[in-house]
mmCIF file of C-alpha atoms in Angstrom:
data_model
loop_
_atom_site.group_PDB
_atom_site.id
_atom_site.type_symbol
_atom_site.label_atom_id
_atom_site.label_comp_id
_atom_site.label_asym_id
_atom_site.label_seq_id
_atom_site.Cartn_x
_atom_site.Cartn_y
_atom_site.Cartn_z
ATOM 1 C CA MET Z 14 14.692 -3.299 21.261
ATOM 2 C CA ASP Z 15 12.444 -2.222 18.734
ATOM 3 C CA SER Z 16 14.582 -0.745 15.163
ATOM 4 C CA ILE Z 17 12.859 1.480 12.433
ATOM 5 C CA PHE Z 18 15.477 -0.705 10.140
ATOM 6 C CA LYS Z 19 14.384 -4.084 11.309
ATOM 7 C CA ILE Z 20 11.590 -5.083 8.914
ATOM 8 C CA SER Z 21 13.676 -3.379 5.998
ATOM 9 C CA LYS Z 22 16.858 -5.246 6.711
ATOM 10 C CA PHE Z 23 14.842 -8.753 7.140
ATOM 11 C CA PHE Z 24 13.740 -7.968 3.698
ATOM 12 C CA MET Z 25 16.892 -7.009 2.351
ATOM 13 C CA ILE Z 26 18.668 -10.102 3.442
ATOM 14 C CA ILE Z 27 15.947 -12.593 2.007
ATOM 15 C CA ASN Z 28 16.508 -10.634 -1.263
ATOM 16 C CA GLY Z 29 20.225 -10.674 -1.420
ATOM 17 C CA LEU Z 30 19.939 -6.864 -0.964
ATOM 18 C CA TRP Z 31 21.809 -6.748 1.891
ATOM 19 C CA VAL Z 32 25.451 -5.332 1.145
ATOM 20 C CA LEU Z 33 27.068 -4.649 4.771
ATOM 21 C CA PRO Z 34 28.461 -7.523 6.559
ATOM 22 C CA LEU Z 35 26.317 -10.298 7.427
ATOM 23 C CA HIS Z 36 28.306 -12.324 9.760
ATOM 24 C CA HIS Z 37 31.640 -12.456 10.844
ATOM 25 C CA ASN Z 38 32.249 -16.117 9.597
ATOM 26 C CA LEU Z 39 33.761 -15.508 5.920
ATOM 27 C CA ILE Z 40 32.310 -18.793 4.512
ATOM 28 C CA VAL Z 41 29.167 -17.608 5.431
ATOM 29 C CA GLN Z 42 29.737 -14.208 3.954
ATOM 30 C CA ILE Z 43 30.841 -15.502 0.788
ATOM 31 C CA LEU Z 44 27.515 -18.399 0.565
ATOM 32 C CA TYR Z 45 25.426 -15.355 1.020
ATOM 33 C CA LYS Z 46 27.219 -13.191 -2.149
ATOM 34 C CA ALA Z 47 26.773 -16.114 -4.138
ATOM 35 C CA TYR Z 48 23.034 -16.803 -3.194
ATOM 36 C CA SER Z 49 22.263 -12.990 -3.813
ATOM 37 C CA GLN Z 50 23.574 -13.096 -7.795
ATOM 38 C CA ILE Z 51 22.163 -16.768 -8.519
ATOM 39 C CA LEU Z 52 19.012 -14.677 -7.118
ATOM 40 C CA HIS Z 53 18.962 -11.583 -9.272
ATOM 41 C CA PHE Z 54 20.405 -13.301 -12.353
ATOM 42 C CA ILE Z 55 17.464 -15.739 -12.348
ATOM 43 C CA TYR Z 56 14.969 -12.770 -11.853
ATOM 44 C CA ALA Z 57 16.639 -10.995 -14.397
ATOM 45 C CA LEU Z 58 16.543 -13.824 -17.009
ATOM 46 C CA PHE Z 59 12.491 -14.118 -15.540
ATOM 47 C CA SER Z 60 12.047 -10.619 -16.482
ATOM 48 C CA ILE Z 61 13.275 -10.883 -19.975
ATOM 49 C CA SER Z 62 11.281 -14.081 -20.486
ATOM 50 C CA LEU Z 63 7.940 -12.084 -19.435
ATOM 51 C CA ILE Z 64 9.156 -9.190 -21.783
ATOM 52 C CA ILE Z 65 9.522 -11.789 -24.602
ATOM 53 C CA GLY Z 66 5.984 -13.612 -23.961
ATOM 54 C CA LEU Z 67 3.909 -9.947 -23.767
ATOM 55 C CA ILE Z 68 5.183 -9.189 -27.364
ATOM 56 C CA ASP Z 69 4.641 -12.602 -28.488
ATOM 57 C CA LEU Z 70 0.512 -11.877 -27.363
ATOM 58 C CA ILE Z 71 0.615 -8.817 -29.343
ATOM 59 C CA VAL Z 72 2.021 -9.931 -32.528
ATOM 60 C CA GLN Z 73 -0.053 -13.152 -32.599
ATOM 61 C CA LYS Z 74 -2.901 -10.367 -31.680
ATOM 62 C CA ALA Z 75 -4.147 -12.276 -28.796
ATOM 63 C CA PRO Z 76 -7.474 -10.962 -26.770
ATOM 64 C CA SER Z 77 -7.329 -7.858 -25.165
ATOM 65 C CA ASP Z 78 -8.047 -8.909 -21.909
ATOM 66 C CA ARG Z 79 -4.658 -11.364 -21.907
ATOM 67 C CA VAL Z 80 -2.944 -8.469 -22.952
ATOM 68 C CA PHE Z 81 -3.957 -6.232 -20.422
ATOM 69 C CA GLY Z 82 -3.160 -8.885 -17.596
ATOM 70 C CA SER Z 83 -0.002 -9.804 -18.995
ATOM 71 C CA LEU Z 84 1.203 -6.015 -19.543
ATOM 72 C CA THR Z 85 0.145 -5.416 -15.925
ATOM 73 C CA LEU Z 86 2.152 -8.451 -14.823
ATOM 74 C CA THR Z 87 4.975 -7.532 -16.887
ATOM 75 C CA LEU Z 88 5.423 -3.806 -15.988
ATOM 76 C CA ILE Z 89 4.871 -4.628 -11.991
ATOM 77 C CA LEU Z 90 7.913 -7.644 -12.534
ATOM 78 C CA SER Z 91 10.123 -6.043 -14.657
ATOM 79 C CA MET Z 92 10.143 -2.876 -12.751
ATOM 80 C CA ILE Z 93 11.002 -4.466 -9.602
ATOM 81 C CA SER Z 94 14.112 -6.117 -11.689
ATOM 82 C CA CYS Z 95 15.042 -2.285 -12.936
ATOM 83 C CA LYS Z 96 14.530 -0.700 -9.295
ATOM 84 C CA ILE Z 97 16.548 -3.484 -7.453
ATOM 85 C CA PHE Z 98 19.445 -2.799 -10.227
ATOM 86 C CA PHE Z 99 19.443 1.007 -9.732
ATOM 87 C CA TYR Z 100 19.606 0.562 -5.879
ATOM 88 C CA LEU Z 101 22.613 -1.483 -5.992
ATOM 89 C CA ARG Z 102 24.370 0.381 -8.321
ATOM 90 C CA ASN Z 103 23.448 4.153 -6.744
ATOM 91 C CA GLY Z 104 24.013 2.437 -3.527
ATOM 92 C CA VAL Z 105 20.992 3.205 -1.525
ATOM 93 C CA PRO Z 106 21.791 0.121 0.721
ATOM 94 C CA HIS Z 107 25.000 1.329 1.779
ATOM 95 C CA LEU Z 108 23.126 4.718 3.230
ATOM 96 C CA PHE Z 109 22.147 2.275 6.421
ATOM 97 C CA ALA Z 110 25.895 2.107 7.314
ATOM 98 C CA GLU Z 111 25.740 5.821 8.256
ATOM 99 C CA VAL Z 112 22.638 5.634 10.286
ATOM 100 C CA ILE Z 113 22.829 2.519 12.324
ATOM 101 C CA ASP Z 114 25.067 3.974 15.002
ATOM 102 C CA GLU Z 115 22.659 7.189 15.256
ATOM 103 C CA GLU Z 116 19.711 4.717 15.619
ATOM 104 C CA ALA Z 117 21.667 3.112 18.891
ATOM 105 C CA VAL Z 118 22.248 6.704 20.006
ATOM 106 C CA CYS Z 119 18.511 7.471 20.092
ATOM 107 C CA LEU Z 120 17.227 4.530 21.269
ATOM 108 C CA ASN Z 121 19.482 4.433 24.241
ATOM 109 C CA SER Z 122 19.111 8.067 25.271
ATOM 110 C CA GLN Z 123 18.252 9.693 28.656
ATOM 111 C CA ASP Z 124 15.672 12.202 27.313
ATOM 112 C CA PRO Z 125 12.178 10.302 27.760
ATOM 113 C CA ASP Z 126 10.653 12.944 25.067
ATOM 114 C CA ILE Z 127 13.641 11.793 22.588
ATOM 115 C CA LYS Z 128 12.974 8.054 23.093
ATOM 116 C CA LYS Z 129 9.255 8.619 22.950
ATOM 117 C CA SER Z 130 9.400 10.427 19.437
ATOM 118 C CA TYR Z 131 11.782 8.018 18.140
ATOM 119 C CA LEU Z 132 9.333 5.060 18.779
ATOM 120 C CA ASN Z 133 6.714 6.918 17.669
ATOM 121 C CA GLN Z 134 8.330 7.110 14.125
ATOM 122 C CA VAL Z 135 9.164 3.129 14.408
ATOM 123 C CA LYS Z 136 5.992 2.527 15.088
ATOM 124 C CA TYR Z 137 4.610 4.285 12.031
ATOM 125 C CA ASN Z 138 7.344 2.857 9.837
ATOM 126 C CA LYS Z 139 5.606 -0.678 11.292
ATOM 127 C CA TRP Z 140 2.584 0.257 10.171
ATOM 128 C CA ALA Z 141 3.387 1.620 6.526
ATOM 129 C CA MET Z 142 5.500 -1.403 6.347
ATOM 130 C CA THR Z 143 2.395 -3.709 7.272
ATOM 131 C CA VAL Z 144 0.107 -2.107 5.369
ATOM 132 C CA HIS Z 145 2.163 -2.571 2.145
ATOM 133 C CA THR Z 146 3.488 -5.929 2.948
ATOM 134 C CA MET Z 147 -0.365 -7.199 3.630
ATOM 135 C CA CYS Z 148 -1.836 -5.598 0.266
ATOM 136 C CA THR Z 149 1.243 -7.214 -1.452
ATOM 137 C CA PHE Z 150 0.751 -10.709 0.659
ATOM 138 C CA ILE Z 151 -3.041 -10.657 0.020
ATOM 139 C CA THR Z 152 -2.744 -9.917 -3.493
ATOM 140 C CA VAL Z 153 -0.017 -12.369 -4.361
ATOM 141 C CA GLY Z 154 -2.126 -15.216 -2.328
ATOM 142 C CA LEU Z 155 -5.203 -14.549 -4.679
ATOM 143 C CA PHE Z 156 -3.288 -14.717 -7.986
ATOM 144 C CA ILE Z 157 -1.630 -17.886 -7.294
ATOM 145 C CA GLY Z 158 -5.087 -19.070 -5.248
ATOM 146 C CA MET Z 159 -6.798 -18.493 -8.230
ATOM 147 C CA ASN Z 160 -4.578 -19.963 -10.716
ATOM 148 C CA VAL Z 161 -3.991 -23.208 -8.865
ATOM 149 C CA TYR Z 162 -8.046 -23.560 -8.230
ATOM 150 C CA LYS Z 163 -8.057 -23.196 -11.811
ATOM 151 C CA LYS Z 164 -5.708 -25.381 -12.373
ATOM 152 C CA ILE Z 165 -6.508 -28.536 -10.032
ATOM 153 C CA ASN Z 166 -10.469 -27.838 -11.501
ATOM 154 C CA ARG Z 167 -9.286 -27.329 -15.105
ATOM 155 C CA LEU Z 168 -10.999 -24.599 -16.027
ATOM 156 C CA PHE Z 169 -8.384 -22.721 -18.093
ATOM 157 C CA LYS Z 170 -9.135 -22.192 -21.776
ATOM 158 C CA THR Z 171 -7.771 -23.357 -24.739
ATOM 159 C CA ASP Z 172 -5.561 -20.348 -24.794
ATOM 160 C CA GLU Z 173 -5.064 -19.742 -21.366
ATOM 161 C CA VAL Z 174 -1.874 -20.199 -19.529
ATOM 162 C CA PHE Z 175 -0.998 -20.734 -15.594
ATOM 163 C CA MET Z 176 -0.320 -17.725 -13.908
ATOM 164 C CA LEU Z 177 2.247 -15.742 -16.092
ATOM 165 C CA GLU Z 178 2.704 -15.500 -20.119
ATOM 166 C CA LEU Z 179 6.015 -16.589 -20.260
ATOM 167 C CA TRP Z 180 8.625 -17.533 -23.289
ATOM 168 C CA ILE Z 181 10.187 -20.639 -22.101
ATOM 169 C CA PRO Z 182 12.629 -22.530 -24.817
ATOM 170 C CA ILE Z 183 11.147 -25.741 -23.553
ATOM 171 C CA ASP Z 184 7.438 -27.929 -24.396
ATOM 172 C CA LYS Z 185 5.206 -26.495 -21.886
ATOM 173 C CA THR Z 186 2.484 -29.253 -22.212
ATOM 174 C CA GLU Z 187 5.354 -32.008 -21.313
ATOM 175 C CA ASN Z 188 6.965 -29.940 -18.344
ATOM 176 C CA ASP Z 189 3.767 -28.597 -16.884
ATOM 177 C CA MET Z 190 4.775 -29.167 -13.362
ATOM 178 C CA LEU Z 191 7.811 -27.905 -13.874
ATOM 179 C CA ILE Z 192 6.179 -24.838 -15.166
ATOM 180 C CA ILE Z 193 3.679 -24.353 -12.277
ATOM 181 C CA VAL Z 194 6.732 -24.764 -9.500
ATOM 182 C CA PHE Z 195 8.922 -21.911 -11.404
ATOM 183 C CA ASN Z 196 6.094 -19.704 -11.470
ATOM 184 C CA ILE Z 197 5.256 -20.141 -8.236
ATOM 185 C CA PHE Z 198 8.542 -19.615 -7.139
ATOM 186 C CA ILE Z 199 9.103 -16.385 -9.251
ATOM 187 C CA ILE Z 200 5.862 -14.961 -7.995
ATOM 188 C CA ILE Z 201 6.968 -15.602 -4.236
ATOM 189 C CA VAL Z 202 10.243 -14.356 -5.065
ATOM 190 C CA ALA Z 203 8.857 -10.742 -6.631
ATOM 191 C CA PHE Z 204 6.796 -10.399 -3.247
ATOM 192 C CA PHE Z 205 9.729 -10.063 -0.933
ATOM 193 C CA ASN Z 206 11.800 -7.986 -3.770
ATOM 194 C CA ASN Z 207 8.513 -5.658 -4.326
ATOM 195 C CA VAL Z 208 8.362 -5.337 -0.157
ATOM 196 C CA ALA Z 209 12.611 -4.766 -0.152
ATOM 197 C CA VAL Z 210 12.648 -2.215 -2.610
ATOM 198 C CA SER Z 211 9.922 -0.220 -1.375
ATOM 199 C CA ALA Z 212 11.012 -0.503 2.300
ATOM 200 C CA VAL Z 213 14.315 0.721 1.959
ATOM 201 C CA PRO Z 214 13.677 4.691 1.034
ATOM 202 C CA GLN Z 215 10.529 4.683 2.949
ATOM 203 C CA THR Z 216 12.513 3.633 5.754
ATOM 204 C CA LEU Z 217 15.485 5.859 5.212
ATOM 205 C CA MET Z 218 12.711 8.845 4.882
ATOM 206 C CA VAL Z 219 11.477 8.143 8.255
ATOM 207 C CA PHE Z 220 14.651 7.898 9.797
ATOM 208 C CA ILE Z 221 15.234 11.479 8.555
ATOM 209 C CA ASN Z 222 11.669 12.404 10.132
ATOM 210 C CA ALA Z 223 12.611 11.027 13.375
ATOM 211 C CA GLN Z 224 15.992 12.721 13.470
ATOM 212 C CA LEU Z 225 14.433 15.857 12.314
ATOM 213 C CA ARG Z 226 11.714 15.907 15.099
ATOM 214 C CA ILE Z 227 14.407 14.806 17.769
ATOM 215 C CA LEU Z 228 16.373 17.855 16.680
ATOM 216 C CA GLN Z 229 13.826 20.014 17.413
ATOM 217 C CA ILE Z 230 12.801 18.796 21.175
ATOM 218 C CA GLU Z 231 17.091 19.262 21.784
ATOM 219 C CA ILE Z 232 16.354 23.123 20.337
ATOM 220 C CA ARG Z 233 13.088 23.673 22.588
ATOM 221 C CA LYS Z 234 15.236 22.218 25.710
ATOM 222 C CA VAL Z 235 18.894 23.495 25.308
ATOM 223 C CA PHE Z 236 18.212 27.041 27.077
ATOM 224 C CA ASP Z 237 18.350 26.238 30.183
ATOM 225 C CA PRO Z 238 18.228 28.808 32.692
ATOM 226 C CA ASN Z 239 20.901 27.032 35.313
ATOM 227 C CA ARG Z 240 23.472 26.200 32.731
ATOM 228 C CA GLU Z 241 26.610 28.076 32.142
ATOM 229 C CA GLU Z 242 27.031 30.149 28.533
ATOM 230 C CA LEU Z 243 30.009 28.211 27.358
ATOM 231 C CA ASP Z 244 27.861 24.738 27.766
ATOM 232 C CA VAL Z 245 24.958 26.179 25.998
ATOM 233 C CA THR Z 246 27.103 27.696 23.380
ATOM 234 C CA HIS Z 247 28.694 24.389 23.025
ATOM 235 C CA ASP Z 248 25.472 22.581 22.462
ATOM 236 C CA VAL Z 249 24.108 25.291 20.152
ATOM 237 C CA ASN Z 250 27.228 24.192 17.905
ATOM 238 C CA ARG Z 251 26.522 20.430 18.362
ATOM 239 C CA LEU Z 252 22.960 21.103 16.929
ATOM 240 C CA ILE Z 253 24.197 23.186 13.781
ATOM 241 C CA MET Z 254 25.994 20.196 13.120
ATOM 242 C CA LYS Z 255 23.529 17.394 13.763
ATOM 243 C CA HIS Z 256 21.236 19.834 11.666
ATOM 244 C CA GLN Z 257 24.059 20.254 8.676
ATOM 245 C CA HIS Z 258 24.476 16.471 9.114
ATOM 246 C CA ILE Z 259 20.803 15.490 8.427
ATOM 247 C CA ILE Z 260 20.572 18.182 5.393
ATOM 248 C CA GLU Z 261 23.339 16.000 3.631
ATOM 249 C CA PHE Z 262 22.193 12.981 4.665
ATOM 250 C CA ALA Z 263 18.769 13.865 3.109
ATOM 251 C CA SER Z 264 20.835 14.924 -0.035
ATOM 252 C CA GLN Z 265 22.514 11.843 -0.431
ATOM 253 C CA LEU Z 266 19.010 10.192 -0.482
ATOM 254 C CA ASN Z 267 17.532 12.144 -2.822
ATOM 255 C CA ASN Z 268 20.751 11.695 -5.321
ATOM 256 C CA ALA Z 269 20.345 7.787 -4.776
ATOM 257 C CA ILE Z 270 16.754 7.598 -5.345
ATOM 258 C CA GLU Z 271 15.521 10.548 -7.613
ATOM 259 C CA ASN Z 272 15.742 9.072 -10.598
ATOM 260 C CA LEU Z 273 14.482 5.713 -9.157
ATOM 261 C CA ILE Z 274 11.339 7.523 -7.677
ATOM 262 C CA LEU Z 275 10.915 8.660 -11.154
ATOM 263 C CA LEU Z 276 10.356 5.476 -12.798
ATOM 264 C CA GLU Z 277 8.575 4.065 -10.007
ATOM 265 C CA TYR Z 278 5.883 6.956 -10.265
ATOM 266 C CA ILE Z 279 6.026 6.390 -14.313
ATOM 267 C CA SER Z 280 5.591 2.914 -13.768
ATOM 268 C CA ASP Z 281 2.669 3.009 -11.329
ATOM 269 C CA SER Z 282 0.783 5.224 -13.235
ATOM 270 C CA LEU Z 283 0.680 2.344 -16.066
ATOM 271 C CA ASN Z 284 0.294 -0.033 -13.810
ATOM 272 C CA VAL Z 285 -2.921 1.189 -11.629
ATOM 273 C CA ALA Z 286 -3.974 2.374 -15.159
ATOM 274 C CA ALA Z 287 -3.591 -1.087 -16.881
ATOM 275 C CA ALA Z 288 -4.930 -2.931 -13.451
ATOM 276 C CA LEU Z 289 -7.980 -0.921 -14.114
ATOM 277 C CA LEU Z 290 -8.336 -1.856 -17.408
ATOM 278 C CA HIS Z 291 -7.878 -5.535 -16.646
ATOM 279 C CA THR Z 292 -10.923 -4.917 -14.196
ATOM 280 C CA ILE Z 293 -13.060 -3.406 -16.810
ATOM 281 C CA THR Z 294 -12.541 -5.536 -19.366
ATOM 282 C CA ILE Z 295 -13.174 -9.224 -17.833
ATOM 283 C CA PRO Z 296 -15.886 -10.978 -16.144
ATOM 284 C CA PHE Z 297 -16.337 -10.731 -12.409
ATOM 285 C CA SER Z 298 -14.197 -13.526 -11.037
ATOM 286 C CA GLY Z 299 -11.292 -14.389 -8.952
ATOM 287 C CA GLU Z 300 -8.992 -12.653 -11.316
ATOM 288 C CA MET Z 301 -11.157 -9.551 -10.985
ATOM 289 C CA MET Z 302 -10.600 -9.696 -7.084
ATOM 290 C CA TYR Z 303 -6.942 -9.891 -7.937
ATOM 291 C CA SER Z 304 -6.514 -7.005 -10.150
ATOM 292 C CA ILE Z 305 -8.741 -5.036 -7.618
ATOM 293 C CA PHE Z 306 -6.490 -5.532 -4.693
ATOM 294 C CA HIS Z 307 -3.230 -5.042 -7.274
ATOM 295 C CA SER Z 308 -4.961 -1.387 -7.872
ATOM 296 C CA LEU Z 309 -5.505 -1.160 -4.128
ATOM 297 C CA ILE Z 310 -1.768 -1.987 -3.028
ATOM 298 C CA LEU Z 311 -0.551 0.557 -5.664
ATOM 299 C CA LEU Z 312 -2.598 3.255 -4.043
ATOM 300 C CA ALA Z 313 -1.700 2.313 -0.609
ATOM 301 C CA ARG Z 314 2.150 2.788 -1.365
ATOM 302 C CA ILE Z 315 1.819 5.612 -3.545
ATOM 303 C CA PHE Z 316 -0.207 7.635 -1.050
ATOM 304 C CA ILE Z 317 2.236 6.529 2.023
ATOM 305 C CA VAL Z 318 5.715 7.552 0.013
ATOM 306 C CA ALA Z 319 4.004 10.576 -0.672
ATOM 307 C CA TRP Z 320 2.701 11.442 2.661
ATOM 308 C CA THR Z 321 6.349 10.415 3.950
ATOM 309 C CA ALA Z 322 8.054 12.260 1.672
ATOM 310 C CA THR Z 323 5.785 15.459 2.738
ATOM 311 C CA GLU Z 324 6.568 15.012 6.186
ATOM 312 C CA VAL Z 325 10.409 15.369 5.197
ATOM 313 C CA ASN Z 326 9.549 18.903 3.659
ATOM 314 C CA THR Z 327 7.213 20.105 6.821
ATOM 315 C CA GLN Z 328 9.766 18.599 9.559
ATOM 316 C CA SER Z 329 12.692 20.869 8.149
ATOM 317 C CA MET Z 330 10.676 23.457 8.317
ATOM 318 C CA ASN Z 331 9.728 23.261 11.937
ATOM 319 C CA VAL Z 332 13.370 23.338 12.758
ATOM 320 C CA GLY Z 333 12.986 27.216 12.228
ATOM 321 C CA ILE Z 334 9.738 27.139 14.455
ATOM 322 C CA ALA Z 335 11.533 25.285 16.955
ATOM 323 C CA ILE Z 336 14.392 27.891 17.087
ATOM 324 C CA TYR Z 337 11.429 30.863 17.487
ATOM 325 C CA GLU Z 338 9.954 28.812 20.288
ATOM 326 C CA SER Z 339 12.855 28.088 22.352
ATOM 327 C CA ASN Z 340 14.075 30.799 24.661
ATOM 328 C CA TRP Z 341 16.414 32.609 22.188
ATOM 329 C CA THR Z 342 15.812 35.896 23.420
ATOM 330 C CA GLY Z 343 17.518 35.812 26.871
ATOM 331 C CA GLN Z 344 20.965 34.489 25.057
ATOM 332 C CA SER Z 345 24.315 35.987 24.399
ATOM 333 C CA ASN Z 346 24.448 37.850 20.997
ATOM 334 C CA GLN Z 347 27.134 34.901 19.381
ATOM 335 C CA VAL Z 348 24.258 32.160 20.474
ATOM 336 C CA LYS Z 349 21.869 34.501 18.825
ATOM 337 C CA MET Z 350 23.883 34.584 15.479
ATOM 338 C CA LEU Z 351 24.114 30.809 15.313
ATOM 339 C CA LEU Z 352 20.822 30.141 15.863
ATOM 340 C CA GLN Z 353 20.581 33.208 12.884
ATOM 341 C CA ILE Z 354 22.627 30.688 10.657
ATOM 342 C CA MET Z 355 20.606 27.577 11.630
ATOM 343 C CA MET Z 356 17.082 29.147 10.516
ATOM 344 C CA MET Z 357 18.439 30.603 7.579
ATOM 345 C CA ARG Z 358 19.544 26.737 6.945
ATOM 346 C CA ALA Z 359 15.944 25.663 8.001
ATOM 347 C CA GLN Z 360 14.476 28.462 5.146
ATOM 348 C CA LYS Z 361 14.692 26.009 2.537
ATOM 349 C CA PRO Z 362 12.970 22.832 3.203
ATOM 350 C CA LEU Z 363 14.392 19.596 2.034
ATOM 351 C CA ALA Z 364 12.766 17.419 -0.571
ATOM 352 C CA ILE Z 365 12.993 14.028 -2.157
ATOM 353 C CA CYS Z 366 12.380 14.848 -5.784
ATOM 354 C CA ILE Z 367 10.782 12.828 -8.830
ATOM 355 C CA GLY Z 368 13.728 12.775 -11.104
ATOM 356 C CA PRO Z 369 14.752 16.722 -12.187
ATOM 357 C CA PHE Z 370 10.925 17.867 -12.573
ATOM 358 C CA ARG Z 371 9.038 18.502 -9.187
ATOM 359 C CA GLU Z 372 9.640 17.272 -5.237
ATOM 360 C CA LEU Z 373 7.615 14.458 -4.238
ATOM 361 C CA ASN Z 374 4.316 14.987 -1.934
ATOM 362 C CA ASN Z 375 0.842 14.681 -1.788
ATOM 363 C CA GLU Z 376 0.375 16.975 -4.560
ATOM 364 C CA ALA Z 377 2.278 14.629 -6.818
ATOM 365 C CA CYS Z 378 0.515 12.043 -5.687
ATOM 366 C CA LEU Z 379 -2.720 13.217 -7.133
ATOM 367 C CA ILE Z 380 -1.103 14.298 -10.239
ATOM 368 C CA THR Z 381 0.087 10.483 -10.764
ATOM 369 C CA MET Z 382 -3.510 9.221 -10.275
ATOM 370 C CA LYS Z 383 -5.056 11.625 -13.111
ATOM 371 C CA GLY Z 384 -2.066 10.270 -15.114
ATOM 372 C CA ALA Z 385 -3.252 7.023 -14.817
ATOM 373 C CA TYR Z 386 -7.220 8.085 -15.114
ATOM 374 C CA SER Z 387 -5.843 9.717 -18.549
ATOM 375 C CA TYR Z 388 -3.928 6.825 -19.914
ATOM 376 C CA ALA Z 389 -6.919 4.338 -18.905
ATOM 377 C CA SER Z 390 -9.775 6.500 -20.477
ATOM 378 C CA LEU Z 391 -7.299 6.604 -23.681
ATOM 379 C CA MET Z 392 -7.077 2.869 -23.855
ATOM 380 C CA MET Z 393 -10.808 1.869 -23.044
ATOM 381 C CA GLN Z 394 -11.730 3.913 -26.066
ATOM 382 C CA LYS Z 395 -9.297 1.806 -28.157
ATOM 383 C CA TYR Z 396 -10.597 -1.041 -26.575
ATOM 384 C CA LEU Z 397 -14.287 -0.157 -27.555
ATOM 385 C CA LYS Z 398 -13.716 0.658 -30.672
ATOM 386 C CA THR Z 399 -12.256 -3.030 -31.284
#
């Protein structure tokens, strides 16, 4: 049966980010842990090499298009490495352990409305992940294809390098094939890492939305006139506890990723600006097509995450509306009091924050785009003066 975590789990396992037991066999678990540590170590060294390469370009006063191109890739790939570190340190993958069992309850529910509502959220998450994965795949494919084509046809200029401006303590001319294979390997790893670190918070936010929608369905159906008052009171207490659990889980998720969201939005603003500068400063070519698709993937990711976070806020407020629309007027004073407590909690909407500054929503997304435009305008003024 479809799972909201299926895609996220797949990419996390490939990238060595899955912290829950992978297999009952201890040897398999040990091998996977070793694989994870080696992969992360190689990627961290690669990020350092990329940063040193960018600094070297700046010191040598390389052409602006090379610097902007290297800056764009350095920001993207280094930020992916940083986000992986923070995701693991803040225990974001461990949050999956708390919700896998709850998903099974939703999927096995005998209520068709609950099951349909959850499967709709599964479809939405699949769509969001497919858009992000395909945009990333097309961007990476264009980038690799463009460089391989130029290499085969010997179209590289004297000062150009294959794919990435890396600092490597070996002779690049004598080890040309090794450099090519290493570049392609790292870009493929970066592709899976980029999708994985984006899939985790996106999926968990969609799960919160799914739980809030299901809670609303249960609230509207809890007051069956044929049921005993004691049973109704018991179910209302259960729904209050479920609501509280959702609030606590959303708070845990926010605490785990709020600073990472801040880091991501800052980096995305710089990346969009850098991609725009790279597009403007180079002639029309395959490299320009790569920059355009790179800009599209950043915009798609920013808007999808912002929309999902906005839904968390909206659906948490809709819990109060669901209570009002239920048959609460015909209930006992005790049940009415319980519903008032639940409505009071729903008055404070849930939110995913961008660090300590503001909520993550559609408005924040537009502010990010404005920041990217301002940064690009500033850098273009300096570029035109040189």
